[in-house]
Each structure stands twice: as structure tokens, then as C-alpha cells.
Amino acid sequence: PLDHGAKSSSLAWFLILLTGKGNKETAYRIIKSGKAAKKLRQIIEAQGGNKNIKPSDIKIGDKKITIYSKKSGKVMWVKNHEIAEIAKIAGAPKDTEAGIELNAKIGSKVRKNQPLFTIYSINTSKINEAEKLANEVEPIVVIKDLNKEMLIRKYPGINKKFFMLER
């Protein structure tokens, strides 16, 4: 929850900076007052959604694959573009039950075989393709020892086009 608050505050601050109508404290105050949550629910309703939805109401796909850390170390970064591509291949946003749950955050220490993230889908072939890409691109980077590992890494391009026939 603290991480979500800090991230929300940073994103809100950025938007407020664009408007020129406040600063980081303004953003934090808006979030803490509940005005931001109220506005979010108005947006959800305007888009045809249930404004009273709770996280526990959101259905997730019955197919899931967890990606584990290949080594112990520290999470140095998350490749957002690759995470988004994996989610798309799993079916998001068209399949509303598809997506990714992150189990590790930047700066956290992880052990070998600890879950890094879980992919959800309703389609077996989509989740298998998403798993294949996840294993190719290493979207969550774990470094064991910064003094012994270079931060420059070579990884397969993400610009592959996947053809998937849907019925």
C-alpha cells in the first residue's frame, strides 16, 4: 500500500505539473483526501463500468503461469515494455481476465526460485506464448552482485509479431 501511494502521488504530481496548478504536495493532498479515488470512479462509470467495483470483484483467468527468479539477488529494474507485451500476448486488454501480477519490485531482494510475476489468461495457447516470451526477454532483471555483473545485457528483440488466430 505504501508503494502504491508513492507511485500514485508521483503520477499525480506529473499530471499536475503538466497543468501548472500545483506541486507534489498538492498531488499527495488530493490523493489522501479521496478526491482522486472519487474522480477515478467517475471515469470508470463514464466508460460504462461499475463505479463501485472492488479489487476482489475483478475476475482473473483460470490459466496461470508463474515466472521464478533464476538466481538470488536484487531486482534492479522492470522492463515495462516487455511486461506490457507479455500481457498483450496473454490476451490483455481484450480478454479482461488476462494480465500480469507482479510479485517483486525494484530494490527488493529475491531468492533463487522466488516468484517474480504471474501471467493470467483464459486461453492455453496465449499463456504458453506469453510464457515463452517472458523466458526470452527477462522482463524483471535480478543482479546478484553489481561489482561482478555488467548492467548492459543483450536480449532478443521484442518487436516480433505474433500471429494468433482467434475465433
CSV table of N, CA and C in Angstrom, one decimal:
chain,number,residue,atom,x,y,z
A,1,PRO,N,0.8,-1.2,0.0
A,1,PRO,CA,0.0,0.0,0.0
A,1,PRO,C,0.8,1.3,0.0
A,2,LEU,N,1.9,1.3,0.8
A,2,LEU,CA,2.8,2.5,0.8
A,2,LEU,C,3.4,2.7,-0.6
A,3,ASP,N,3.8,1.6,-1.3
A,3,ASP,CA,4.4,1.8,-2.6
A,3,ASP,C,3.4,2.3,-3.6
A,4,HIS,N,2.1,1.8,-3.5
A,4,HIS,CA,1.1,2.3,-4.4
A,4,HIS,C,0.8,3.8,-4.1
A,5,GLY,N,0.8,4.2,-2.9
A,5,GLY,CA,0.6,5.6,-2.5
A,5,GLY,C,1.7,6.5,-3.1
A,6,ALA,N,2.9,6.1,-3.0
A,6,ALA,CA,4.1,6.8,-3.5
A,6,ALA,C,4.0,6.9,-5.0
A,7,LYS,N,3.7,5.8,-5.7
A,7,LYS,CA,3.6,5.8,-7.1
A,7,LYS,C,2.4,6.6,-7.6
A,8,SER,N,1.3,6.5,-6.9
A,8,SER,CA,0.1,7.3,-7.3
A,8,SER,C,0.4,8.8,-7.1
A,9,SER,N,1.1,9.1,-6.1
A,9,SER,CA,1.5,10.5,-5.8
A,9,SER,C,2.4,11.1,-6.9
A,10,SER,N,3.4,10.2,-7.3
A,10,SER,CA,4.3,10.7,-8.3
A,10,SER,C,3.6,10.9,-9.7
A,11,LEU,N,2.7,10.0,-10.0
A,11,LEU,CA,2.0,10.1,-11.3
A,11,LEU,C,1.1,11.3,-11.2
A,12,ALA,N,0.4,11.5,-10.1
A,12,ALA,CA,-0.5,12.7,-10.0
A,12,ALA,C,0.3,14.0,-10.0
A,13,TRP,N,1.5,14.0,-9.4
A,13,TRP,CA,2.4,15.1,-9.4
A,13,TRP,C,2.8,15.5,-10.9
A,14,PHE,N,3.1,14.5,-11.6
A,14,PHE,CA,3.5,14.7,-13.0
A,14,PHE,C,2.3,15.3,-13.8
A,15,LEU,N,1.1,14.8,-13.6
A,15,LEU,CA,-0.1,15.4,-14.3
A,15,LEU,C,-0.3,16.8,-13.8
A,16,ILE,N,-0.2,17.1,-12.6
A,16,ILE,CA,-0.4,18.4,-12.0
A,16,ILE,C,0.7,19.4,-12.6
A,17,LEU,N,1.9,18.9,-12.7
A,17,LEU,CA,3.0,19.7,-13.3
A,17,LEU,C,2.6,20.1,-14.8
A,18,LEU,N,2.0,19.2,-15.5
A,18,LEU,CA,1.6,19.5,-16.9
A,18,LEU,C,0.6,20.6,-16.9
A,19,THR,N,-0.3,20.7,-15.9
A,19,THR,CA,-1.3,21.7,-15.9
A,19,THR,C,-0.8,23.0,-15.3
A,20,GLY,N,0.3,22.9,-14.5
A,20,GLY,CA,0.8,24.1,-13.8
A,20,GLY,C,0.0,24.6,-12.7
A,21,LYS,N,-0.8,23.7,-12.1
A,21,LYS,CA,-1.7,24.1,-11.0
A,21,LYS,C,-1.3,23.5,-9.6
A,22,GLY,N,-0.1,23.2,-9.4
A,22,GLY,CA,0.3,22.7,-8.1
A,22,GLY,C,1.7,22.0,-8.1
A,23,ASN,N,1.9,21.3,-7.0
A,23,ASN,CA,3.2,20.6,-6.9
A,23,ASN,C,3.0,19.2,-6.3
A,24,LYS,N,4.1,18.6,-5.8
A,24,LYS,CA,4.0,17.2,-5.3
A,24,LYS,C,3.1,17.2,-4.1
A,25,GLU,N,3.2,18.2,-3.2
A,25,GLU,CA,2.3,18.2,-2.0
A,25,GLU,C,0.8,18.3,-2.4
A,26,THR,N,0.5,19.1,-3.4
A,26,THR,CA,-0.8,19.2,-3.9
A,26,THR,C,-1.3,17.8,-4.3
A,27,ALA,N,-0.5,17.1,-5.1
A,27,ALA,CA,-0.9,15.7,-5.6
A,27,ALA,C,-1.2,14.8,-4.4
A,28,TYR,N,-0.3,14.8,-3.4
A,28,TYR,CA,-0.4,14.0,-2.2
A,28,TYR,C,-1.7,14.3,-1.5
A,29,ARG,N,-2.0,15.6,-1.3
A,29,ARG,CA,-3.2,16.1,-0.6
A,29,ARG,C,-4.4,15.6,-1.3
A,30,ILE,N,-4.5,15.7,-2.7
A,30,ILE,CA,-5.6,15.2,-3.4
A,30,ILE,C,-5.9,13.7,-3.3
A,31,ILE,N,-4.8,13.0,-3.3
A,31,ILE,CA,-4.9,11.5,-3.1
A,31,ILE,C,-5.4,11.2,-1.7
A,32,LYS,N,-4.8,11.8,-0.7
A,32,LYS,CA,-5.2,11.5,0.7
A,32,LYS,C,-6.6,11.9,1.0
A,33,SER,N,-7.1,13.0,0.4
A,33,SER,CA,-8.5,13.5,0.6
A,33,SER,C,-9.5,12.6,0.0
A,34,GLY,N,-9.2,11.7,-0.9
A,34,GLY,CA,-10.2,10.9,-1.6
A,34,GLY,C,-10.7,11.4,-2.9
A,35,LYS,N,-10.3,12.7,-3.2
A,35,LYS,CA,-10.8,13.3,-4.4
A,35,LYS,C,-10.3,12.5,-5.7
A,36,ALA,N,-9.1,12.0,-5.6
A,36,ALA,CA,-8.6,11.2,-6.8
A,36,ALA,C,-9.4,9.9,-7.0
A,37,ALA,N,-9.7,9.2,-5.9
A,37,ALA,CA,-10.4,8.0,-5.9
A,37,ALA,C,-11.8,8.3,-6.5
A,38,LYS,N,-12.4,9.4,-6.0
A,38,LYS,CA,-13.7,9.8,-6.5
A,38,LYS,C,-13.7,10.0,-8.0
A,39,LYS,N,-12.7,10.7,-8.5
A,39,LYS,CA,-12.6,11.0,-9.9
A,39,LYS,C,-12.4,9.8,-10.7
A,40,LEU,N,-11.6,8.8,-10.2
A,40,LEU,CA,-11.3,7.6,-10.9
A,40,LEU,C,-12.6,6.8,-11.0
A,41,ARG,N,-13.5,6.8,-10.0
A,41,ARG,CA,-14.8,6.1,-10.1
A,41,ARG,C,-15.7,6.8,-11.1
A,42,GLN,N,-15.6,8.1,-11.2
A,42,GLN,CA,-16.4,8.8,-12.2
A,42,GLN,C,-16.0,8.4,-13.6
A,43,ILE,N,-14.7,8.3,-13.8
A,43,ILE,CA,-14.2,7.9,-15.1
A,43,ILE,C,-14.6,6.4,-15.4
A,44,ILE,N,-14.5,5.6,-14.4
A,44,ILE,CA,-15.0,4.2,-14.6
A,44,ILE,C,-16.4,4.1,-15.0
A,45,GLU,N,-17.2,4.9,-14.4
A,45,GLU,CA,-18.7,4.9,-14.7
A,45,GLU,C,-18.9,5.5,-16.1
A,46,ALA,N,-18.2,6.6,-16.4
A,46,ALA,CA,-18.4,7.2,-17.7
A,46,ALA,C,-18.0,6.3,-18.9
A,47,GLN,N,-17.1,5.3,-18.6
A,47,GLN,CA,-16.7,4.4,-19.6
A,47,GLN,C,-17.6,3.1,-19.6
A,48,GLY,N,-18.6,3.2,-18.8
A,48,GLY,CA,-19.6,2.0,-18.8
A,48,GLY,C,-19.3,1.0,-17.8
A,49,GLY,N,-18.4,1.2,-16.9
A,49,GLY,CA,-18.0,0.3,-15.8
A,49,GLY,C,-18.8,0.5,-14.5
A,50,ASN,N,-18.6,-0.4,-13.6
A,50,ASN,CA,-19.2,-0.4,-12.3
A,50,ASN,C,-18.3,0.5,-11.4
A,51,LYS,N,-18.9,1.7,-11.0
A,51,LYS,CA,-18.1,2.6,-10.2
A,51,LYS,C,-17.8,2.1,-8.8
A,52,ASN,N,-18.6,1.1,-8.4
A,52,ASN,CA,-18.4,0.6,-7.0
A,52,ASN,C,-17.5,-0.7,-7.0
A,53,ILE,N,-16.9,-1.0,-8.1
A,53,ILE,CA,-16.1,-2.2,-8.1
A,53,ILE,C,-14.9,-2.2,-7.1
A,54,LYS,N,-14.6,-3.4,-6.6
A,54,LYS,CA,-13.5,-3.5,-5.7
A,54,LYS,C,-12.5,-4.5,-6.3
A,55,PRO,N,-11.3,-4.4,-5.9
A,55,PRO,CA,-10.3,-5.4,-6.5
A,55,PRO,C,-10.7,-6.8,-6.4
A,56,SER,N,-11.4,-7.2,-5.3
A,56,SER,CA,-11.8,-8.6,-5.1
A,56,SER,C,-12.9,-9.0,-6.1
A,57,ASP,N,-13.6,-8.0,-6.8
A,57,ASP,CA,-14.6,-8.3,-7.8
A,57,ASP,C,-14.0,-8.6,-9.1
A,58,ILE,N,-12.8,-8.3,-9.4
A,58,ILE,CA,-12.2,-8.5,-10.7
A,58,ILE,C,-11.8,-10.0,-10.9
A,59,LYS,N,-12.4,-10.6,-11.9
A,59,LYS,CA,-12.1,-12.0,-12.3
A,59,LYS,C,-10.8,-12.0,-13.0
A,60,ILE,N,-10.0,-13.1,-12.6
A,60,ILE,CA,-8.8,-13.3,-13.3
A,60,ILE,C,-8.8,-14.7,-14.0
A,61,GLY,N,-8.1,-14.8,-15.1
A,61,GLY,CA,-8.1,-16.0,-15.9
A,61,GLY,C,-7.8,-17.3,-15.1
A,62,ASP,N,-8.4,-18.4,-15.5
A,62,ASP,CA,-8.1,-19.7,-14.8
A,62,ASP,C,-6.8,-20.3,-15.2
A,63,LYS,N,-6.2,-19.8,-16.2
A,63,LYS,CA,-4.8,-20.3,-16.6
A,63,LYS,C,-3.8,-19.4,-16.0
A,64,LYS,N,-2.8,-19.9,-15.4
A,64,LYS,CA,-1.8,-19.1,-14.8
A,64,LYS,C,-0.4,-19.8,-14.9
A,65,ILE,N,0.6,-18.9,-15.1
A,65,ILE,CA,2.0,-19.4,-15.1
A,65,ILE,C,2.8,-18.4,-14.3
A,66,THR,N,3.6,-18.9,-13.4
A,66,THR,CA,4.4,-18.1,-12.6
A,66,THR,C,5.9,-18.2,-13.1
A,67,ILE,N,6.5,-17.0,-13.2
A,67,ILE,CA,7.9,-16.9,-13.6
A,67,ILE,C,8.7,-16.7,-12.4
A,68,TYR,N,9.7,-17.5,-12.2
A,68,TYR,CA,10.6,-17.5,-11.0
A,68,TYR,C,11.9,-16.9,-11.2
A,69,SER,N,12.5,-16.4,-10.2
A,69,SER,CA,13.9,-15.9,-10.3
A,69,SER,C,14.9,-17.0,-10.6
A,70,LYS,N,15.8,-16.8,-11.5
A,70,LYS,CA,16.8,-17.8,-11.8
A,70,LYS,C,18.0,-17.8,-10.9
A,71,LYS,N,18.0,-16.7,-10.1
A,71,LYS,CA,19.1,-16.6,-9.1
A,71,LYS,C,18.7,-15.7,-7.9
A,72,SER,N,19.5,-15.8,-6.9
A,72,SER,CA,19.3,-14.9,-5.8
A,72,SER,C,19.9,-13.5,-6.1
A,73,GLY,N,19.4,-12.5,-5.6
A,73,GLY,CA,20.0,-11.1,-5.8
A,73,GLY,C,19.0,-10.0,-5.6
A,74,LYS,N,19.2,-8.9,-6.2
A,74,LYS,CA,18.3,-7.8,-6.1
A,74,LYS,C,17.7,-7.4,-7.4
A,75,VAL,N,16.4,-7.1,-7.3
A,75,VAL,CA,15.7,-6.6,-8.5
A,75,VAL,C,16.2,-5.2,-8.9
A,76,MET,N,16.8,-5.1,-10.0
A,76,MET,CA,17.4,-3.8,-10.4
A,76,MET,C,16.5,-3.0,-11.3
A,77,TRP,N,15.7,-3.6,-12.1
A,77,TRP,CA,14.7,-2.9,-12.9
A,77,TRP,C,13.7,-3.8,-13.5
A,78,VAL,N,12.6,-3.2,-13.9
A,78,VAL,CA,11.5,-3.9,-14.6
A,78,VAL,C,11.3,-3.3,-15.9
A,79,LYS,N,11.4,-4.1,-16.9
A,79,LYS,CA,11.2,-3.7,-18.3
A,79,LYS,C,9.8,-3.5,-18.6
A,80,ASN,N,9.2,-2.3,-18.5
A,80,ASN,CA,7.8,-2.1,-18.6
A,80,ASN,C,7.3,-2.5,-20.0
A,81,HIS,N,8.0,-2.2,-21.1
A,81,HIS,CA,7.6,-2.5,-22.4
A,81,HIS,C,7.4,-4.0,-22.6
A,82,GLU,N,8.3,-4.8,-22.1
A,82,GLU,CA,8.3,-6.2,-22.2
A,82,GLU,C,7.1,-6.8,-21.3
A,83,ILE,N,6.9,-6.2,-20.2
A,83,ILE,CA,5.8,-6.7,-19.3
A,83,ILE,C,4.5,-6.4,-20.1
A,84,ALA,N,4.3,-5.3,-20.7
A,84,ALA,CA,3.1,-4.9,-21.5
A,84,ALA,C,3.0,-5.9,-22.6
A,85,GLU,N,4.0,-6.2,-23.3
A,85,GLU,CA,3.9,-7.2,-24.5
A,85,GLU,C,3.5,-8.6,-24.0
A,86,ILE,N,4.0,-9.0,-22.9
A,86,ILE,CA,3.7,-10.3,-22.3
A,86,ILE,C,2.2,-10.3,-22.0
A,87,ALA,N,1.7,-9.2,-21.4
A,87,ALA,CA,0.3,-9.1,-21.0
A,87,ALA,C,-0.6,-9.2,-22.3
A,88,LYS,N,-0.2,-8.5,-23.3
A,88,LYS,CA,-0.9,-8.4,-24.6
A,88,LYS,C,-1.0,-9.8,-25.2
A,89,ILE,N,0.1,-10.5,-25.2
A,89,ILE,CA,0.1,-11.9,-25.8
A,89,ILE,C,-0.8,-12.8,-25.0
A,90,ALA,N,-0.9,-12.6,-23.6
A,90,ALA,CA,-1.7,-13.4,-22.8
A,90,ALA,C,-3.2,-13.1,-23.1
A,91,GLY,N,-3.5,-11.9,-23.7
A,91,GLY,CA,-4.8,-11.6,-24.1
A,91,GLY,C,-5.3,-10.2,-23.6
A,92,ALA,N,-4.6,-9.5,-22.8
A,92,ALA,CA,-5.0,-8.2,-22.3
A,92,ALA,C,-4.8,-7.2,-23.4
A,93,PRO,N,-5.6,-6.1,-23.5
A,93,PRO,CA,-6.7,-5.8,-22.6
A,93,PRO,C,-8.1,-6.4,-23.1
A,94,LYS,N,-8.0,-7.0,-24.4
A,94,LYS,CA,-9.3,-7.6,-24.9
A,94,LYS,C,-9.9,-8.6,-24.0
A,95,ASP,N,-9.1,-9.6,-23.5
A,95,ASP,CA,-9.6,-10.5,-22.6
A,95,ASP,C,-9.4,-9.9,-21.2
A,96,THR,N,-10.5,-9.5,-20.6
A,96,THR,CA,-10.4,-8.8,-19.3
A,96,THR,C,-9.9,-9.6,-18.2
A,97,GLU,N,-9.8,-10.9,-18.3
A,97,GLU,CA,-9.3,-11.8,-17.3
A,97,GLU,C,-7.8,-12.1,-17.5
A,98,ALA,N,-7.2,-11.5,-18.5
A,98,ALA,CA,-5.8,-11.7,-18.7
A,98,ALA,C,-5.0,-10.6,-18.2
A,99,GLY,N,-3.8,-10.9,-17.7
A,99,GLY,CA,-2.9,-9.8,-17.2
A,99,GLY,C,-1.7,-10.4,-16.4
A,100,ILE,N,-1.0,-9.5,-15.7
A,100,ILE,CA,0.2,-9.9,-15.0
A,100,ILE,C,0.1,-9.4,-13.6
A,101,GLU,N,0.5,-10.2,-12.6
A,101,GLU,CA,0.6,-9.8,-11.2
A,101,GLU,C,2.1,-9.8,-10.9
A,102,LEU,N,2.6,-8.6,-10.5
A,102,LEU,CA,4.0,-8.5,-10.2
A,102,LEU,C,4.2,-9.0,-8.7
A,103,ASN,N,5.2,-9.8,-8.5
A,103,ASN,CA,5.4,-10.3,-7.1
A,103,ASN,C,6.7,-9.8,-6.5
A,104,ALA,N,7.5,-9.0,-7.3
A,104,ALA,CA,8.7,-8.4,-6.9
A,104,ALA,C,8.8,-7.0,-7.4
A,105,LYS,N,9.4,-6.1,-6.6
A,105,LYS,CA,9.5,-4.7,-7.0
A,105,LYS,C,11.0,-4.3,-7.1
A,106,ILE,N,11.2,-3.2,-7.7
A,106,ILE,CA,12.6,-2.7,-7.9
A,106,ILE,C,13.2,-2.5,-6.5
A,107,GLY,N,14.4,-3.0,-6.3
A,107,GLY,CA,15.1,-2.8,-5.0
A,107,GLY,C,14.9,-4.0,-4.0
A,108,SER,N,13.9,-4.8,-4.3
A,108,SER,CA,13.7,-5.9,-3.4
A,108,SER,C,14.7,-7.1,-3.6
A,109,LYS,N,15.0,-7.7,-2.5
A,109,LYS,CA,15.9,-8.9,-2.6
A,109,LYS,C,15.1,-10.1,-2.8
A,110,VAL,N,15.5,-11.0,-3.7
A,110,VAL,CA,14.8,-12.2,-4.0
A,110,VAL,C,15.8,-13.4,-3.9
A,111,ARG,N,15.2,-14.5,-3.7
A,111,ARG,CA,16.0,-15.8,-3.6
A,111,ARG,C,15.7,-16.5,-4.9
A,112,LYS,N,16.7,-17.4,-5.3
A,112,LYS,CA,16.5,-18.3,-6.4
A,112,LYS,C,15.2,-19.0,-6.2
A,113,ASN,N,14.4,-19.1,-7.3
A,113,ASN,CA,13.1,-19.8,-7.4
A,113,ASN,C,12.0,-19.1,-6.7
A,114,GLN,N,12.2,-17.8,-6.3
A,114,GLN,CA,11.2,-17.0,-5.7
A,114,GLN,C,10.3,-16.4,-6.9
A,115,PRO,N,9.0,-16.4,-6.7
A,115,PRO,CA,8.1,-15.8,-7.8
A,115,PRO,C,8.4,-14.4,-8.1
A,116,LEU,N,8.6,-14.0,-9.4
A,116,LEU,CA,8.8,-12.7,-9.8
A,116,LEU,C,7.5,-12.1,-10.3
A,117,PHE,N,6.8,-12.8,-11.1
A,117,PHE,CA,5.5,-12.4,-11.6
A,117,PHE,C,4.6,-13.6,-12.1
A,118,THR,N,3.3,-13.4,-12.2
A,118,THR,CA,2.4,-14.4,-12.6
A,118,THR,C,1.6,-13.9,-13.8
A,119,ILE,N,1.5,-14.7,-14.8
A,119,ILE,CA,0.8,-14.4,-16.0
A,119,ILE,C,-0.6,-15.1,-15.9
A,120,TYR,N,-1.7,-14.4,-16.2
A,120,TYR,CA,-3.0,-14.9,-16.2
A,120,TYR,C,-3.6,-14.8,-17.6
A,121,SER,N,-4.4,-15.8,-17.9
A,121,SER,CA,-5.1,-15.8,-19.2
A,121,SER,C,-6.3,-16.8,-19.1
A,122,ILE,N,-7.1,-16.7,-20.2
A,122,ILE,CA,-8.2,-17.7,-20.3
A,122,ILE,C,-8.0,-18.7,-21.4
A,123,ASN,N,-6.8,-18.5,-22.1
A,123,ASN,CA,-6.5,-19.2,-23.3
A,123,ASN,C,-5.2,-19.9,-23.1
A,124,THR,N,-5.1,-21.2,-23.3
A,124,THR,CA,-3.9,-22.0,-23.1
A,124,THR,C,-2.8,-21.6,-24.1
A,125,SER,N,-3.1,-21.5,-25.4
A,125,SER,CA,-2.1,-21.2,-26.3
A,125,SER,C,-1.5,-19.8,-26.1
A,126,LYS,N,-2.4,-18.8,-25.7
A,126,LYS,CA,-1.9,-17.5,-25.4
A,126,LYS,C,-1.0,-17.5,-24.2
A,127,ILE,N,-1.3,-18.2,-23.2
A,127,ILE,CA,-0.5,-18.1,-22.0
A,127,ILE,C,0.8,-18.8,-22.3
A,128,ASN,N,0.8,-19.9,-23.1
A,128,ASN,CA,2.1,-20.6,-23.4
A,128,ASN,C,3.0,-19.6,-24.3
A,129,GLU,N,2.4,-18.9,-25.2
A,129,GLU,CA,3.2,-17.9,-25.9
A,129,GLU,C,3.8,-16.8,-25.0
A,130,ALA,N,2.9,-16.3,-24.1
A,130,ALA,CA,3.4,-15.3,-23.1
A,130,ALA,C,4.5,-15.8,-22.3
A,131,GLU,N,4.4,-17.1,-21.8
A,131,GLU,CA,5.5,-17.7,-21.0
A,131,GLU,C,6.8,-17.8,-21.9
A,132,LYS,N,6.7,-18.2,-23.1
A,132,LYS,CA,7.8,-18.3,-24.0
A,132,LYS,C,8.5,-16.9,-24.1
A,133,LEU,N,7.8,-15.9,-24.3
A,133,LEU,CA,8.4,-14.5,-24.4
A,133,LEU,C,9.0,-14.1,-23.1
A,134,ALA,N,8.3,-14.3,-22.0
A,134,ALA,CA,8.8,-14.0,-20.7
A,134,ALA,C,10.1,-14.6,-20.4
A,135,ASN,N,10.3,-15.8,-20.8
A,135,ASN,CA,11.6,-16.5,-20.6
A,135,ASN,C,12.7,-16.0,-21.5
A,136,GLU,N,12.3,-15.5,-22.7
A,136,GLU,CA,13.3,-15.0,-23.7
A,136,GLU,C,13.8,-13.6,-23.2
A,137,VAL,N,12.9,-12.7,-22.8
A,137,VAL,CA,13.3,-11.3,-22.6
A,137,VAL,C,13.7,-10.9,-21.2
A,138,GLU,N,13.5,-11.7,-20.2
A,138,GLU,CA,13.8,-11.4,-18.8
A,138,GLU,C,13.3,-10.0,-18.4
A,139,PRO,N,11.9,-9.9,-18.3
A,139,PRO,CA,11.4,-8.5,-18.0
A,139,PRO,C,11.7,-8.0,-16.6
A,140,ILE,N,12.0,-8.9,-15.7
A,140,ILE,CA,12.4,-8.4,-14.3
A,140,ILE,C,13.9,-8.8,-14.2
A,141,VAL,N,14.7,-7.8,-14.1
A,141,VAL,CA,16.2,-8.1,-14.0
A,141,VAL,C,16.7,-8.2,-12.6
A,142,VAL,N,17.3,-9.4,-12.3
A,142,VAL,CA,17.8,-9.6,-11.0
A,142,VAL,C,19.4,-9.7,-11.1
A,143,ILE,N,20.0,-8.9,-10.3
A,143,ILE,CA,21.5,-8.9,-10.3
A,143,ILE,C,22.0,-9.4,-9.0
A,144,LYS,N,22.9,-10.4,-9.1
A,144,LYS,CA,23.4,-11.0,-7.9
A,144,LYS,C,24.5,-10.1,-7.2
A,145,ASP,N,25.4,-9.6,-8.0
A,145,ASP,CA,26.5,-8.7,-7.5
A,145,ASP,C,26.8,-7.7,-8.5
A,146,LEU,N,26.5,-6.4,-8.2
A,146,LEU,CA,26.8,-5.4,-9.2
A,146,LEU,C,28.2,-5.2,-9.6
A,147,ASN,N,29.1,-5.6,-8.7
A,147,ASN,CA,30.5,-5.5,-8.9
A,147,ASN,C,31.0,-6.6,-9.9
A,148,LYS,N,30.3,-7.6,-10.1
A,148,LYS,CA,30.7,-8.7,-10.9
A,148,LYS,C,29.9,-8.8,-12.2
A,149,GLU,N,28.7,-8.1,-12.3
A,149,GLU,CA,27.9,-8.2,-13.5
A,149,GLU,C,27.8,-6.9,-14.1
A,150,MET,N,27.8,-6.9,-15.4
A,150,MET,CA,27.6,-5.7,-16.2
A,150,MET,C,26.1,-5.4,-16.3
A,151,LEU,N,25.8,-4.1,-16.3
A,151,LEU,CA,24.4,-3.8,-16.4
A,151,LEU,C,23.9,-3.8,-17.9
A,152,ILE,N,24.9,-3.9,-18.8
A,152,ILE,CA,24.5,-4.0,-20.2
A,152,ILE,C,24.2,-5.4,-20.6
A,153,ARG,N,23.0,-5.7,-21.1
A,153,ARG,CA,22.7,-7.0,-21.4
A,153,ARG,C,22.1,-7.1,-22.8
A,154,LYS,N,22.4,-8.2,-23.4
A,154,LYS,CA,21.8,-8.5,-24.8
A,154,LYS,C,20.6,-9.4,-24.6
A,155,TYR,N,19.5,-9.0,-25.2
A,155,TYR,CA,18.4,-9.8,-25.1
A,155,TYR,C,17.6,-9.8,-26.5
A,156,PRO,N,16.8,-10.8,-26.8
A,156,PRO,CA,16.1,-10.9,-28.1
A,156,PRO,C,15.2,-9.7,-28.2
A,157,GLY,N,15.0,-9.2,-29.4
A,157,GLY,CA,14.1,-8.1,-29.6
A,157,GLY,C,12.7,-8.4,-29.3
A,158,ILE,N,11.9,-7.4,-28.9
A,158,ILE,CA,10.5,-7.7,-28.5
A,158,ILE,C,9.6,-7.3,-29.7
A,159,ASN,N,10.2,-6.8,-30.8
A,159,ASN,CA,9.4,-6.4,-31.9
A,159,ASN,C,8.9,-7.5,-32.8
A,160,LYS,N,9.0,-8.8,-32.3
A,160,LYS,CA,8.4,-9.9,-33.0
A,160,LYS,C,6.9,-9.7,-33.2
A,161,LYS,N,6.4,-10.1,-34.3
A,161,LYS,CA,5.0,-10.0,-34.5
A,161,LYS,C,4.4,-11.4,-34.3
A,162,PHE,N,3.5,-11.6,-33.4
A,162,PHE,CA,2.9,-12.9,-33.1
A,162,PHE,C,1.6,-12.9,-33.9
A,163,PHE,N,1.4,-14.0,-34.6
A,163,PHE,CA,0.1,-14.2,-35.3
A,163,PHE,C,-0.7,-15.1,-34.5
A,164,MET,N,-1.9,-14.7,-34.1
A,164,MET,CA,-2.8,-15.6,-33.3
A,164,MET,C,-4.2,-15.5,-33.9
A,165,LEU,N,-4.7,-16.6,-34.4
A,165,LEU,CA,-6.0,-16.7,-34.9
A,165,LEU,C,-7.0,-16.9,-33.8
A,166,GLU,N,-7.9,-16.0,-33.8
A,166,GLU,CA,-9.0,-16.0,-32.7
A,166,GLU,C,-10.3,-16.3,-33.4
A,167,ARG,N,-11.1,-17.1,-32.7
A,167,ARG,CA,-12.5,-17.4,-33.2
A,167,ARG,C,-13.5,-16.4,-32.6
